[in-house]
C-alpha cells in the first residue's frame, strides 16, 4: 500500500516539474499491482492510513481523506485500473498479465521499494513475459466456457468444417452446390472402385454399346424398320400378373359406349396389351356390374394384366378403328389386387306347389337340392307383397319349403332377389409391333365375319304388362259371431213397406 501511495505522490511531483511528459510517466507508474496472496484494501486506497499503519478514523476525515488523484491530473481511466478484476475488460496487457499471475498464486515482494525507471521497466517486461506464459497455461487449463483446451480445440475445428468454406476464392457454397459436390464425390469414388474390379464388364451412362440378342424370331427381322429406334430393357417389379382396378370414362368424342366383355387394348407406361374388362360401380356396399359404361360419368373396370403403379394414366382403344376418333376411353389405375368381388343382380321366380296355412312348397325356382342349400335363409316375396323365407329342400328336384307372413294363393308368383358374383376373365395378350400375333375379336366382329344374326330370344323382349283385376267374394260373417258384435259393427239392413211409386211429371214440371 505504501508503494502505491508513493507512486501516486511521485506522479504528482513529476507532473508539477514536467508538464509535457506527465501523462506518459503517470500511466507507466500507475500500473496496477495485484498479488495472489496479499490483496489490496480498497478502504486504505480511498481513505489512506496513519503513521502506525492503522486505518484513519472517520472523525478527522477533513485532514485524512484524500482522493487518489490528489493533483487532479489522473483521469478516470487511470483510476479505473485499480478496480479491474476481469482481464478481458482492460486494454492494458500488462494489467491482464499481472492479474492472471495473481490468480496463479505468485507473490511479489512490495517491501523492496521502488528503483530506477529502467529497473522498473525491465521488471515490468519480465513480469509481462511471465504473465503471458501463465496466461497460456491458464487457457490450457480452463477457458471462459469451463471446458478443457483440447475439447475446445475439437469444437473449434468442427465449427470450421461446418461453416467455413473450402473454396480457394473464399466464396461460400449454397446448399444446392454442396449436394452436387457430394454426389460428384460419390460418383468419383464409385468409378475408382469399379476400375479396380477388372472382372466386371460394365458401361457408364452415355456410352455406345453393341447388344447381341440370340434366338430372335424371323418375323421380327422381316418387319424390322432400321429407321425406328428400339428400346431395350425390362421392368423387374412389374412382371407378375394380377387383377387391376381402373377408373375409366368413355371419351367424349367417341360415339359409342363400351360394353362389358368386349376385348379392348390398353396403353399404359411401356406396355400395350389386349384384355377383357368388366365394368362396375361401387354403391358403398358392393361392386355392381354394369353391362355398359355410363354416358358421361366415371366408372370402375377390372382387368387382368401385369402390375401397374397406382396413379398411372392410360388410354384404351379397339383394334379395328370403325370410327373417325380412335381413343375409346381414358382413366387412371387405382390399385393392384388378387381378388375383386363384382356382383350381378339376379331374380329367380317360382310357383307354389302345395299350400298349408303359412307354409308353402315352391317349385321351378331351383333345379337341385344343392342350389337350395346355397340360398337357405334368403328372403322371398310374392307379387301381392307377402314376404317369406327359404327353409329347407324337399326332395332332389329343387322343390323347397318356405314360410310366409300370410297365406298365399296358388296363383301367386314367388320371386327371389339376390346377387351373383361375376368372375373376372383373366385374359392378357401383349401387343407387338413387329410380330404377327392373333388378337381377340369382339362378338360383333365375329358375327359380321360369319354373317350370323343376333340371337332373338322371346323371353328377352319387353312385353306390355296386363294385369287382370281380381274380384273378391263379399265378406260373410257367421250369425253367431254377428250376434256377439256391438250394434255399430252389425250389418244394417233397412226394410221399407212402401213400394216404389212411379212419378208422373206434369207439363209444368217437364219444363
mmCIF file of N, CA, C and O in Angstrom, residues 254 263-267 272-274 315-320 326-329 431:
data_model
loop_
_atom_site.group_PDB
_atom_site.id
_atom_site.type_symbol
_atom_site.label_atom_id
_atom_site.label_comp_id
_atom_site.label_asym_id
_atom_site.label_seq_id
_atom_site.Cartn_x
_atom_site.Cartn_y
_atom_site.Cartn_z
ATOM 1 N N UNK A 254 -65.803 -40.158 -78.534
ATOM 2 C CA UNK A 254 -66.061 -41.499 -79.063
ATOM 3 C C UNK A 254 -67.571 -41.693 -79.155
ATOM 4 O O UNK A 254 -68.304 -41.470 -78.182
ATOM 5 N N UNK A 263 -63.164 -57.250 -75.901
ATOM 6 C CA UNK A 263 -61.716 -57.038 -75.712
ATOM 7 C C UNK A 263 -61.305 -55.651 -76.169
ATOM 8 O O UNK A 263 -61.758 -55.155 -77.213
ATOM 9 N N UNK A 264 -60.452 -55.033 -75.394
ATOM 10 C CA UNK A 264 -60.013 -53.667 -75.647
ATOM 11 C C UNK A 264 -58.513 -53.591 -75.416
ATOM 12 O O UNK A 264 -57.947 -54.368 -74.621
ATOM 13 N N UNK A 265 -57.840 -52.689 -76.112
ATOM 14 C CA UNK A 265 -56.393 -52.511 -75.989
ATOM 15 C C UNK A 265 -56.136 -51.364 -75.017
ATOM 16 O O UNK A 265 -56.680 -50.265 -75.185
ATOM 17 N N UNK A 266 -55.312 -51.635 -74.019
ATOM 18 C CA UNK A 266 -54.957 -50.645 -73.005
ATOM 19 C C UNK A 266 -53.493 -50.275 -73.202
ATOM 20 O O UNK A 266 -52.620 -51.158 -73.267
ATOM 21 N N UNK A 267 -53.221 -48.986 -73.308
ATOM 22 C CA UNK A 267 -51.857 -48.472 -73.442
ATOM 23 C C UNK A 267 -51.500 -47.744 -72.150
ATOM 24 O O UNK A 267 -52.057 -46.685 -71.847
ATOM 25 N N UNK A 272 -48.462 -52.146 -74.084
ATOM 26 C CA UNK A 272 -49.746 -52.157 -74.763
ATOM 27 C C UNK A 272 -50.208 -53.602 -74.780
ATOM 28 O O UNK A 272 -49.475 -54.484 -75.237
ATOM 29 N N UNK A 273 -51.391 -53.830 -74.304
ATOM 30 C CA UNK A 273 -51.872 -55.215 -74.238
ATOM 31 C C UNK A 273 -53.378 -55.210 -74.425
ATOM 32 O O UNK A 273 -54.066 -54.207 -74.208
ATOM 33 N N UNK A 274 -53.875 -56.381 -74.832
ATOM 34 C CA UNK A 274 -55.303 -56.573 -75.039
ATOM 35 C C UNK A 274 -55.858 -57.364 -73.859
ATOM 36 O O UNK A 274 -55.275 -58.362 -73.433
ATOM 37 N N UNK A 315 -54.829 -44.969 -71.676
ATOM 38 C CA UNK A 315 -55.872 -44.770 -72.673
ATOM 39 C C UNK A 315 -56.209 -46.116 -73.286
ATOM 40 O O UNK A 315 -55.378 -47.030 -73.308
ATOM 41 N N UNK A 316 -57.419 -46.251 -73.761
ATOM 42 C CA UNK A 316 -57.900 -47.519 -74.304
ATOM 43 C C UNK A 316 -58.506 -47.281 -75.682
ATOM 44 O O UNK A 316 -59.097 -46.218 -75.946
ATOM 45 N N UNK A 317 -58.370 -48.286 -76.555
ATOM 46 C CA UNK A 317 -58.935 -48.205 -77.898
ATOM 47 C C UNK A 317 -59.175 -49.632 -78.386
ATOM 48 O O UNK A 317 -58.686 -50.613 -77.811
ATOM 49 N N UNK A 318 -59.929 -49.732 -79.459
ATOM 50 C CA UNK A 318 -60.216 -51.024 -80.069
ATOM 51 C C UNK A 318 -59.229 -51.280 -81.210
ATOM 52 O O UNK A 318 -58.683 -50.355 -81.803
ATOM 53 N N UNK A 319 -59.042 -52.568 -81.501
ATOM 54 C CA UNK A 319 -58.045 -52.931 -82.516
ATOM 55 C C UNK A 319 -58.451 -52.403 -83.889
ATOM 56 O O UNK A 319 -57.652 -51.809 -84.595
ATOM 57 N N UNK A 320 -59.711 -52.626 -84.260
ATOM 58 C CA UNK A 320 -60.175 -52.157 -85.563
ATOM 59 C C UNK A 320 -60.890 -50.837 -85.376
ATOM 60 O O UNK A 320 -61.868 -50.744 -84.629
ATOM 61 N N UNK A 326 -60.262 -42.503 -82.566
ATOM 62 C CA UNK A 326 -59.854 -43.835 -82.152
ATOM 63 C C UNK A 326 -59.840 -44.079 -80.653
ATOM 64 O O UNK A 326 -60.075 -45.201 -80.208
ATOM 65 N N UNK A 327 -59.539 -43.060 -79.840
ATOM 66 C CA UNK A 327 -59.431 -43.264 -78.392
ATOM 67 C C UNK A 327 -60.824 -43.484 -77.832
ATOM 68 O O UNK A 327 -61.685 -42.606 -77.893
ATOM 69 N N UNK A 328 -61.030 -44.668 -77.255
ATOM 70 C CA UNK A 328 -62.362 -45.000 -76.751
ATOM 71 C C UNK A 328 -62.567 -44.540 -75.321
ATOM 72 O O UNK A 328 -63.668 -44.126 -74.958
ATOM 73 N N UNK A 329 -61.526 -44.623 -74.474
ATOM 74 C CA UNK A 329 -61.697 -44.275 -73.056
ATOM 75 C C UNK A 329 -60.342 -43.881 -72.490
ATOM 76 O O UNK A 329 -59.277 -44.241 -73.022
ATOM 77 N N UNK A 431 -49.372 -56.559 -77.050
ATOM 78 C CA UNK A 431 -49.357 -56.071 -78.432
ATOM 79 C C UNK A 431 -47.909 -55.886 -78.865
ATOM 80 O O UNK A 431 -47.133 -55.191 -78.198
#
